[in-house]
Amino acid sequence: MREIHLPSNSMMLSKDFLYGVATSSFQIEGDRDGRVDCIWDTFCQQAGTIEDGTNGDTACNHIALWREDIEMIDELGVDAYRLSISWPRVINPDGTTNKVGLRFYTNLVDAMVNRGIKVFVTLYHWDLPQYLEDNGGWLNRETAYAFQTYAEVVAKTLGEKVYAYATLNEPFCSAYLGYEVGIHAPGKTGVANGRKAAHHLLLAHGLALQVLNRLCPNSLNGVVLNFSTCHSATDSESDKRAAKMADDYHNQWYLKPLLEGKYPDIIHALAVEDRPDIREGDMAIISQTIDYLGINFYTRTIYKASDSNWFDVVPPTSTELTAMGWEITPDAFTELLVDLHQQYRLPPIYITENGAAMDDEMVEGNVLDDDRTAYFHTHLNAVNNAIEKGVNIRGYFAWSLMDNFEWALGYSKRFGIVYVDYDTLQRTVKQSGRAYAKLVKSRINGYISGTK
Ligand code: IFM
């Protein structure tokens, strides 16, 4: 069996470094009857949107099986569980709260806390209530204020039992994939839509952060962004410029407003009608201090100059790919973390997602996913290398606890360290899950600084 090893002097082998597993509401919960519809329910009904024609109606049936899922998390021995709250399970179209939904999350959080597992709650992991989308969704500035109200309900209900709150997960995906290129819900397109949605999402983050800081000052309150290291196809100036523009458009567009209160300069290259409507005071709301930044990383992307666009994506050059067709590039992970550290005054970092979809096979009750274990091994070492270069990283979450609904790809891709049989909904810890648990359990109390 493959294992995950870190250098013996790594601070990631001390119990000060937090290890967790992550999921999101729509991807695992099921029980559509217990909530109102969200944009993904609608999107799944449209022909050709989801590769295998599936939806989130049942997913992993976590709403029914949550007790056994918690048991499983506890057995893995991890310090923390990162979950998201389903907005449409909490707030009804008339603004009243869904008491059953809120009780579900209260019970879940209480059960975690009772077991000594730290809870990381994300308020928005893409499942916007459909009733808000019907009024324009993230294209409507009012949605940011509705999000603030929703954040207040959650913060008053769960309070500081939650160790860390994240306002948003990957606003890039919500804005760009959902409103600019239309491959995610709600399937809208156009640069103006994408940029407008991004601005309203960032505003929503800032408004919700105000509430979290007021009601839960002792929780860590932050946000989660995804990054893909942008590499240039060649050393030519034009390709390097293309990669830089892609970085500004896809990565810095979200981070710079949060940390510096401004969009990257590429905003000035946009046609005036494609620029977001930035009102007075917006950037100050967006750039309030965060307690931590969550970083999700999976792979790099290669860019070249384009005749018609600012940049074009080049297909992967390596043959080492995950089942998503994503290159396995741990060095690009270290590079990204070190670059961000050099570019910004970063708050403490948690790696809130990292993992790989692989072509798993269940053989006689076992999933021998050495390829996924190798991915974790190289990427955890990449994190360690970044820490050694001075990046302040406090924890790491494996994506994902269990196989789940992979958005436009349905159930065709498996990211879990636990295998889910979608016929029986039975969970089986994969070999990678055992290797991760072994690493987590091998840590020692305290870390003697100076041993490095
Ligand atoms: O499954 C997703 C998750 O919901 C957000 N980050 C990327 C994962 C893998 O695609």
Tab-separated table of N, CA, C and O in Angstrom, residues 17-28 80-85 120-126 166-174 177 184 223-229 292-300 324 326 329-330 332-334 336-337 340 349-357 372 375-376 379-380 382-383 393-402 404-407 415-417 436:
chain	number	residue	atom	x	y	z
A	17	PHE	N	-0.707	21.633	13.012
A	17	PHE	CA	-1.172	21.734	11.626
A	17	PHE	C	-2.453	20.930	11.514
A	17	PHE	O	-2.519	19.769	11.918
A	18	LEU	N	-3.473	21.581	10.965
A	18	LEU	CA	-4.815	20.978	10.976
A	18	LEU	C	-5.080	20.187	9.674
A	18	LEU	O	-4.772	20.663	8.585
A	19	TYR	N	-5.634	19.011	9.830
A	19	TYR	CA	-6.026	18.211	8.661
A	19	TYR	C	-7.533	18.006	8.661
A	19	TYR	O	-8.126	17.741	9.718
A	20	GLY	N	-8.129	18.110	7.498
A	20	GLY	CA	-9.571	17.931	7.422
A	20	GLY	C	-10.006	17.279	6.126
A	20	GLY	O	-9.192	16.936	5.255
A	21	VAL	N	-11.301	17.118	6.038
A	21	VAL	CA	-11.931	16.636	4.803
A	21	VAL	C	-13.060	17.608	4.473
A	21	VAL	O	-13.609	18.251	5.368
A	22	ALA	N	-13.393	17.710	3.195
A	22	ALA	CA	-14.361	18.729	2.776
A	22	ALA	C	-15.454	18.152	1.878
A	22	ALA	O	-15.230	17.164	1.158
A	23	THR	N	-16.616	18.793	1.962
A	23	THR	CA	-17.747	18.465	1.074
A	23	THR	C	-18.517	19.752	0.798
A	23	THR	O	-18.181	20.805	1.334
A	24	SER	N	-19.590	19.653	0.014
A	24	SER	CA	-20.507	20.799	-0.096
A	24	SER	C	-21.936	20.288	-0.149
A	24	SER	O	-22.188	19.135	-0.531
A	25	SER	N	-22.858	21.163	0.215
A	25	SER	CA	-24.257	20.772	0.391
A	25	SER	C	-24.867	20.094	-0.848
A	25	SER	O	-25.292	18.938	-0.774
A	26	PHE	N	-24.904	20.813	-1.975
A	26	PHE	CA	-25.606	20.250	-3.128
A	26	PHE	C	-24.950	18.949	-3.596
A	26	PHE	O	-25.632	18.041	-4.078
A	27	GLN	N	-23.648	18.844	-3.408
A	27	GLN	CA	-22.938	17.675	-3.932
A	27	GLN	C	-23.211	16.394	-3.138
A	27	GLN	O	-23.054	15.302	-3.673
A	28	ILE	N	-23.624	16.538	-1.860
A	28	ILE	CA	-23.820	15.310	-1.066
A	28	ILE	C	-25.204	15.154	-0.438
A	28	ILE	O	-25.618	14.046	-0.126
A	80	ALA	N	-10.763	18.385	11.421
A	80	ALA	CA	-11.785	19.340	10.996
A	80	ALA	C	-12.612	18.801	9.829
A	80	ALA	O	-12.146	17.962	9.043
A	81	TYR	N	-13.829	19.298	9.765
A	81	TYR	CA	-14.720	18.958	8.656
A	81	TYR	C	-15.204	20.260	8.037
A	81	TYR	O	-15.721	21.133	8.729
A	82	ARG	N	-15.018	20.401	6.738
A	82	ARG	CA	-15.479	21.592	6.011
A	82	ARG	C	-16.738	21.225	5.231
A	82	ARG	O	-16.716	20.340	4.373
A	83	LEU	N	-17.834	21.896	5.554
A	83	LEU	CA	-19.108	21.625	4.898
A	83	LEU	C	-19.693	22.941	4.430
A	83	LEU	O	-19.236	24.010	4.843
A	84	SER	N	-20.720	22.875	3.589
A	84	SER	CA	-21.394	24.129	3.243
A	84	SER	C	-22.859	24.025	3.607
A	84	SER	O	-23.425	22.933	3.698
A	85	ILE	N	-23.444	25.188	3.851
A	85	ILE	CA	-24.869	25.265	4.185
A	85	ILE	C	-25.624	25.523	2.889
A	85	ILE	O	-25.187	26.310	2.050
A	120	PHE	N	-15.690	23.866	9.811
A	120	PHE	CA	-15.485	24.964	8.862
A	120	PHE	C	-16.760	25.045	8.014
A	120	PHE	O	-17.078	24.085	7.299
A	121	VAL	N	-17.463	26.151	8.118
A	121	VAL	CA	-18.724	26.296	7.382
A	121	VAL	C	-18.555	27.273	6.226
A	121	VAL	O	-18.091	28.396	6.418
A	122	THR	N	-18.942	26.837	5.048
A	122	THR	CA	-19.009	27.742	3.897
A	122	THR	C	-20.458	28.140	3.705
A	122	THR	O	-21.345	27.276	3.703
A	123	LEU	N	-20.714	29.419	3.554
A	123	LEU	CA	-22.104	29.873	3.405
A	123	LEU	C	-22.620	29.698	1.983
A	123	LEU	O	-23.808	29.510	1.774
A	124	TYR	N	-21.717	29.806	1.014
A	124	TYR	CA	-22.198	29.706	-0.374
A	124	TYR	C	-21.266	28.854	-1.231
A	124	TYR	O	-20.177	29.286	-1.594
A	125	HIS	N	-21.736	27.653	-1.516
A	125	HIS	CA	-20.996	26.767	-2.421
A	125	HIS	C	-21.924	26.496	-3.616
A	125	HIS	O	-22.307	25.364	-3.872
A	126	TRP	N	-22.371	27.585	-4.239
A	126	TRP	CA	-22.988	27.593	-5.565
A	126	TRP	C	-24.482	27.304	-5.652
A	126	TRP	O	-25.055	27.388	-6.744
A	166	ALA	N	-16.500	30.546	6.004
A	166	ALA	CA	-16.094	31.125	4.715
A	166	ALA	C	-17.369	31.676	4.098
A	166	ALA	O	-18.394	30.982	4.085
A	167	THR	N	-17.327	32.888	3.632
A	167	THR	CA	-18.510	33.461	2.988
A	167	THR	C	-18.807	32.712	1.690
A	167	THR	O	-19.893	32.192	1.498
A	168	LEU	N	-17.808	32.668	0.802
A	168	LEU	CA	-18.007	32.085	-0.532
A	168	LEU	C	-17.002	30.984	-0.791
A	168	LEU	O	-15.877	31.034	-0.289
A	169	ASN	N	-17.393	30.031	-1.613
A	169	ASN	CA	-16.436	29.089	-2.166
A	169	ASN	C	-16.253	29.394	-3.652
A	169	ASN	O	-17.219	29.363	-4.418
A	170	GLU	N	-15.026	29.714	-4.049
A	170	GLU	CA	-14.664	29.847	-5.463
A	170	GLU	C	-15.606	30.758	-6.248
A	170	GLU	O	-16.299	30.296	-7.170
A	171	PRO	N	-15.632	32.046	-5.925
A	171	PRO	CA	-16.484	32.963	-6.705
A	171	PRO	C	-16.150	32.960	-8.200
A	171	PRO	O	-17.010	33.260	-9.029
A	172	PHE	N	-14.923	32.583	-8.550
A	172	PHE	CA	-14.567	32.435	-9.974
A	172	PHE	C	-15.544	31.489	-10.666
A	172	PHE	O	-16.020	31.746	-11.771
A	173	CYS	N	-15.830	30.348	-10.002
A	173	CYS	CA	-16.701	29.350	-10.644
A	173	CYS	C	-18.118	29.880	-10.749
A	173	CYS	O	-18.774	29.739	-11.795
A	174	SER	N	-18.614	30.510	-9.659
A	174	SER	CA	-19.976	31.033	-9.695
A	174	SER	C	-20.096	32.069	-10.817
A	174	SER	O	-21.042	32.046	-11.609
A	177	LEU	N	-17.862	30.554	-14.643
A	177	LEU	CA	-18.463	29.348	-15.223
A	177	LEU	C	-19.984	29.462	-15.300
A	177	LEU	O	-20.613	28.937	-16.216
A	184	HIS	N	-21.804	26.166	-16.021
A	184	HIS	CA	-22.385	25.878	-14.708
A	184	HIS	C	-23.695	26.655	-14.593
A	184	HIS	O	-23.951	27.598	-15.349
A	223	VAL	N	-12.719	33.662	3.446
A	223	VAL	CA	-13.306	33.354	2.136
A	223	VAL	C	-12.412	32.330	1.446
A	223	VAL	O	-11.227	32.224	1.771
A	224	VAL	N	-12.991	31.586	0.516
A	224	VAL	CA	-12.232	30.545	-0.190
A	224	VAL	C	-12.164	30.873	-1.685
A	224	VAL	O	-13.196	31.063	-2.330
A	225	LEU	N	-10.947	30.929	-2.209
A	225	LEU	CA	-10.753	31.168	-3.644
A	225	LEU	C	-10.056	29.966	-4.273
A	225	LEU	O	-9.271	29.288	-3.609
A	226	ASN	N	-10.322	29.744	-5.548
A	226	ASN	CA	-9.579	28.711	-6.276
A	226	ASN	C	-8.552	29.379	-7.183
A	226	ASN	O	-8.786	30.477	-7.691
A	227	PHE	N	-7.441	28.702	-7.358
A	227	PHE	CA	-6.366	29.225	-8.208
A	227	PHE	C	-5.851	28.103	-9.095
A	227	PHE	O	-5.752	26.961	-8.666
A	228	SER	N	-5.492	28.488	-10.301
A	228	SER	CA	-4.752	27.575	-11.163
A	228	SER	C	-3.524	28.362	-11.603
A	228	SER	O	-3.662	29.478	-12.139
A	229	THR	N	-2.356	27.819	-11.348
A	229	THR	CA	-1.131	28.529	-11.715
A	229	THR	C	-1.135	28.738	-13.230
A	229	THR	O	-1.390	27.798	-13.986
A	292	TYR	N	-8.576	34.660	7.557
A	292	TYR	CA	-7.807	33.645	6.821
A	292	TYR	C	-8.264	33.642	5.366
A	292	TYR	O	-9.357	34.113	5.043
A	293	LEU	N	-7.398	33.120	4.526
A	293	LEU	CA	-7.769	32.909	3.122
A	293	LEU	C	-7.740	31.406	2.851
A	293	LEU	O	-6.731	30.745	3.142
A	294	GLY	N	-8.833	30.883	2.327
A	294	GLY	CA	-8.856	29.482	1.911
A	294	GLY	C	-8.405	29.402	0.461
A	294	GLY	O	-8.880	30.171	-0.381
A	295	ILE	N	-7.491	28.493	0.191
A	295	ILE	CA	-7.000	28.323	-1.185
A	295	ILE	C	-7.332	26.911	-1.656
A	295	ILE	O	-7.002	25.931	-0.977
A	296	ASN	N	-7.992	26.823	-2.802
A	296	ASN	CA	-8.266	25.529	-3.434
A	296	ASN	C	-7.362	25.395	-4.644
A	296	ASN	O	-7.294	26.307	-5.473
A	297	PHE	N	-6.682	24.277	-4.734
A	297	PHE	CA	-5.765	24.071	-5.868
A	297	PHE	C	-5.897	22.646	-6.402
A	297	PHE	O	-5.944	21.682	-5.632
A	298	TYR	N	-5.923	22.543	-7.710
A	298	TYR	CA	-5.960	21.219	-8.352
A	298	TYR	C	-4.866	21.042	-9.407
A	298	TYR	O	-4.255	20.001	-9.509
A	299	THR	N	-4.646	22.093	-10.237
A	299	THR	CA	-3.719	21.938	-11.357
A	299	THR	C	-3.265	23.305	-11.864
A	299	THR	O	-3.722	24.345	-11.378
A	300	ARG	N	-2.372	23.274	-12.843
A	300	ARG	CA	-1.985	24.522	-13.520
A	300	ARG	C	-2.752	24.627	-14.831
A	300	ARG	O	-3.374	23.653	-15.283
A	324	MET	N	-10.029	13.911	-14.549
A	324	MET	CA	-10.615	15.147	-15.075
A	324	MET	C	-9.853	15.621	-16.305
A	324	MET	O	-10.232	16.612	-16.937
A	326	TRP	N	-6.890	16.741	-15.904
A	326	TRP	CA	-6.068	17.815	-15.340
A	326	TRP	C	-4.667	17.295	-15.079
A	326	TRP	O	-4.476	16.193	-14.518
A	329	THR	N	0.464	18.524	-11.162
A	329	THR	CA	1.568	19.485	-11.148
A	329	THR	C	1.836	20.031	-9.741
A	329	THR	O	1.577	21.207	-9.464
A	330	PRO	N	2.369	19.196	-8.856
A	330	PRO	CA	2.600	19.674	-7.485
A	330	PRO	C	3.551	20.870	-7.397
A	330	PRO	O	3.362	21.742	-6.553
A	332	ALA	N	3.748	23.315	-9.343
A	332	ALA	CA	2.983	24.536	-9.642
A	332	ALA	C	2.193	24.993	-8.416
A	332	ALA	O	1.837	26.165	-8.295
A	333	PHE	N	1.912	24.054	-7.528
A	333	PHE	CA	1.206	24.380	-6.281
A	333	PHE	C	2.142	25.209	-5.384
A	333	PHE	O	1.788	26.280	-4.890
A	334	THR	N	3.355	24.701	-5.207
A	334	THR	CA	4.333	25.447	-4.395
A	334	THR	C	4.560	26.824	-5.013
A	334	THR	O	4.561	27.844	-4.320
A	336	LEU	N	2.655	28.637	-6.882
A	336	LEU	CA	1.504	29.514	-6.673
A	336	LEU	C	1.532	30.113	-5.264
A	336	LEU	O	1.383	31.325	-5.071
A	337	LEU	N	1.721	29.247	-4.273
A	337	LEU	CA	1.677	29.703	-2.877
A	337	LEU	C	2.800	30.699	-2.591
A	337	LEU	O	2.589	31.727	-1.941
A	340	LEU	N	2.060	34.080	-4.380
A	340	LEU	CA	1.036	34.883	-3.687
A	340	LEU	C	1.632	35.515	-2.433
A	340	LEU	O	1.374	36.675	-2.108
A	349	ILE	N	-3.164	31.103	5.810
A	349	ILE	CA	-3.757	30.333	4.705
A	349	ILE	C	-4.209	28.953	5.192
A	349	ILE	O	-3.498	28.292	5.952
A	350	TYR	N	-5.366	28.534	4.748
A	350	TYR	CA	-5.761	27.121	4.844
A	350	TYR	C	-5.912	26.614	3.413
A	350	TYR	O	-6.513	27.311	2.589
A	351	ILE	N	-5.381	25.447	3.144
A	351	ILE	CA	-5.659	24.813	1.848
A	351	ILE	C	-7.019	24.143	2.056
A	351	ILE	O	-7.118	23.119	2.742
A	352	THR	N	-8.055	24.740	1.495
A	352	THR	CA	-9.415	24.288	1.797
A	352	THR	C	-9.907	23.202	0.834
A	352	THR	O	-10.943	22.582	1.098
A	353	GLU	N	-9.188	23.012	-0.269
A	353	GLU	CA	-9.479	21.881	-1.165
A	353	GLU	C	-8.229	21.511	-1.934
A	353	GLU	O	-7.538	22.389	-2.457
A	354	ASN	N	-8.002	20.225	-2.024
A	354	ASN	CA	-6.967	19.688	-2.911
A	354	ASN	C	-7.245	18.191	-3.021
A	354	ASN	O	-7.567	17.545	-2.019
A	355	GLY	N	-7.152	17.663	-4.216
A	355	GLY	CA	-7.434	16.238	-4.386
A	355	GLY	C	-7.537	15.900	-5.864
A	355	GLY	O	-7.267	16.737	-6.722
A	356	ALA	N	-7.934	14.676	-6.143
A	356	ALA	CA	-7.934	14.235	-7.533
A	356	ALA	C	-9.070	13.255	-7.813
A	356	ALA	O	-9.353	12.379	-6.994
A	357	ALA	N	-9.687	13.421	-8.975
A	357	ALA	CA	-10.610	12.395	-9.468
A	357	ALA	C	-9.761	11.339	-10.170
A	357	ALA	O	-8.867	11.678	-10.942
A	372	ARG	N	-4.345	8.159	-6.397
A	372	ARG	CA	-4.829	9.287	-5.579
A	372	ARG	C	-3.914	9.506	-4.364
A	372	ARG	O	-3.610	10.633	-4.006
A	375	TYR	N	-1.032	11.384	-5.447
A	375	TYR	CA	-1.389	12.806	-5.623
A	375	TYR	C	-1.327	13.523	-4.274
A	375	TYR	O	-0.734	14.601	-4.147
A	376	PHE	N	-1.934	12.918	-3.258
A	376	PHE	CA	-1.903	13.558	-1.933
A	376	PHE	C	-0.459	13.685	-1.432
A	376	PHE	O	-0.073	14.712	-0.871
A	379	HIS	N	1.312	16.521	-3.330
A	379	HIS	CA	0.749	17.852	-3.066
A	379	HIS	C	0.917	18.274	-1.610
A	379	HIS	O	1.103	19.461	-1.328
A	380	LEU	N	0.885	17.331	-0.691
A	380	LEU	CA	1.170	17.696	0.708
A	380	LEU	C	2.633	18.107	0.839
A	380	LEU	O	2.969	19.047	1.577
A	382	ALA	N	4.262	19.494	-1.522
A	382	ALA	CA	4.309	20.826	-2.156
A	382	ALA	C	3.925	21.896	-1.136
A	382	ALA	O	4.520	22.982	-1.094
A	383	VAL	N	2.940	21.593	-0.307
A	383	VAL	CA	2.538	22.534	0.745
A	383	VAL	C	3.688	22.700	1.731
A	383	VAL	O	4.036	23.820	2.138
A	393	ILE	N	0.930	28.637	6.287
A	393	ILE	CA	-0.186	27.727	5.978
A	393	ILE	C	-0.526	26.936	7.238
A	393	ILE	O	0.350	26.317	7.846
A	394	ARG	N	-1.790	26.979	7.601
A	394	ARG	CA	-2.203	26.416	8.901
A	394	ARG	C	-2.911	25.065	8.800
A	394	ARG	O	-3.137	24.417	9.814
A	395	GLY	N	-3.360	24.709	7.596
A	395	GLY	CA	-4.097	23.450	7.526
A	395	GLY	C	-4.376	23.036	6.096
A	395	GLY	O	-4.128	23.793	5.143
A	396	TYR	N	-4.904	21.830	5.953
A	396	TYR	CA	-5.104	21.220	4.630
A	396	TYR	C	-6.360	20.355	4.678
A	396	TYR	O	-6.547	19.551	5.604
A	397	PHE	N	-7.227	20.527	3.694
A	397	PHE	CA	-8.438	19.710	3.590
A	397	PHE	C	-8.383	18.891	2.300
A	397	PHE	O	-8.167	19.446	1.215
A	398	ALA	N	-8.611	17.594	2.444
A	398	ALA	CA	-8.684	16.739	1.257
A	398	ALA	C	-10.058	16.925	0.615
A	398	ALA	O	-11.080	16.897	1.308
A	399	TRP	N	-10.073	17.157	-0.675
A	399	TRP	CA	-11.322	17.133	-1.438
A	399	TRP	C	-11.365	15.814	-2.165
A	399	TRP	O	-10.493	15.562	-2.981
A	400	SER	N	-12.293	14.977	-1.830
A	400	SER	CA	-13.399	15.245	-0.962
A	400	SER	C	-13.528	14.104	0.045
A	400	SER	O	-12.939	13.029	-0.157
A	401	LEU	N	-14.313	14.325	1.087
A	401	LEU	CA	-14.574	13.210	2.006
A	401	LEU	C	-15.061	12.003	1.214
A	401	LEU	O	-14.565	10.897	1.371
A	402	MET	N	-16.072	12.211	0.380
A	402	MET	CA	-16.613	11.055	-0.357
A	402	MET	C	-16.970	11.439	-1.788
A	402	MET	O	-17.135	12.618	-2.098
A	404	ASN	N	-19.037	12.285	-4.973
A	404	ASN	CA	-20.270	13.084	-4.948
A	404	ASN	C	-20.593	13.639	-6.325
A	404	ASN	O	-19.933	13.302	-7.312
A	405	PHE	N	-21.587	14.496	-6.362
A	405	PHE	CA	-22.064	15.082	-7.621
A	405	PHE	C	-21.058	16.120	-8.110
A	405	PHE	O	-20.912	17.183	-7.501
A	406	GLU	N	-20.352	15.791	-9.192
A	406	GLU	CA	-19.302	16.680	-9.683
A	406	GLU	C	-19.877	17.631	-10.749
A	406	GLU	O	-19.491	17.625	-11.899
A	407	TRP	N	-20.883	18.386	-10.335
A	407	TRP	CA	-21.440	19.473	-11.136
A	407	TRP	C	-21.768	19.055	-12.577
A	407	TRP	O	-22.443	18.052	-12.754
A	415	PHE	N	-14.014	11.977	-6.665
A	415	PHE	CA	-12.955	12.697	-5.950
A	415	PHE	C	-12.773	12.199	-4.522
A	415	PHE	O	-11.903	12.687	-3.807
A	416	GLY	N	-13.630	11.278	-4.070
A	416	GLY	CA	-13.643	10.949	-2.634
A	416	GLY	C	-12.442	10.157	-2.160
A	416	GLY	O	-11.786	9.456	-2.935
A	417	ILE	N	-12.189	10.267	-0.843
A	417	ILE	CA	-11.278	9.293	-0.215
A	417	ILE	C	-12.141	8.166	0.368
A	417	ILE	O	-11.642	7.204	0.915
A	436	TYR	N	-4.363	8.630	4.205
A	436	TYR	CA	-4.540	9.984	4.765
A	436	TYR	C	-4.728	9.882	6.288
A	436	TYR	O	-4.107	10.620	7.053
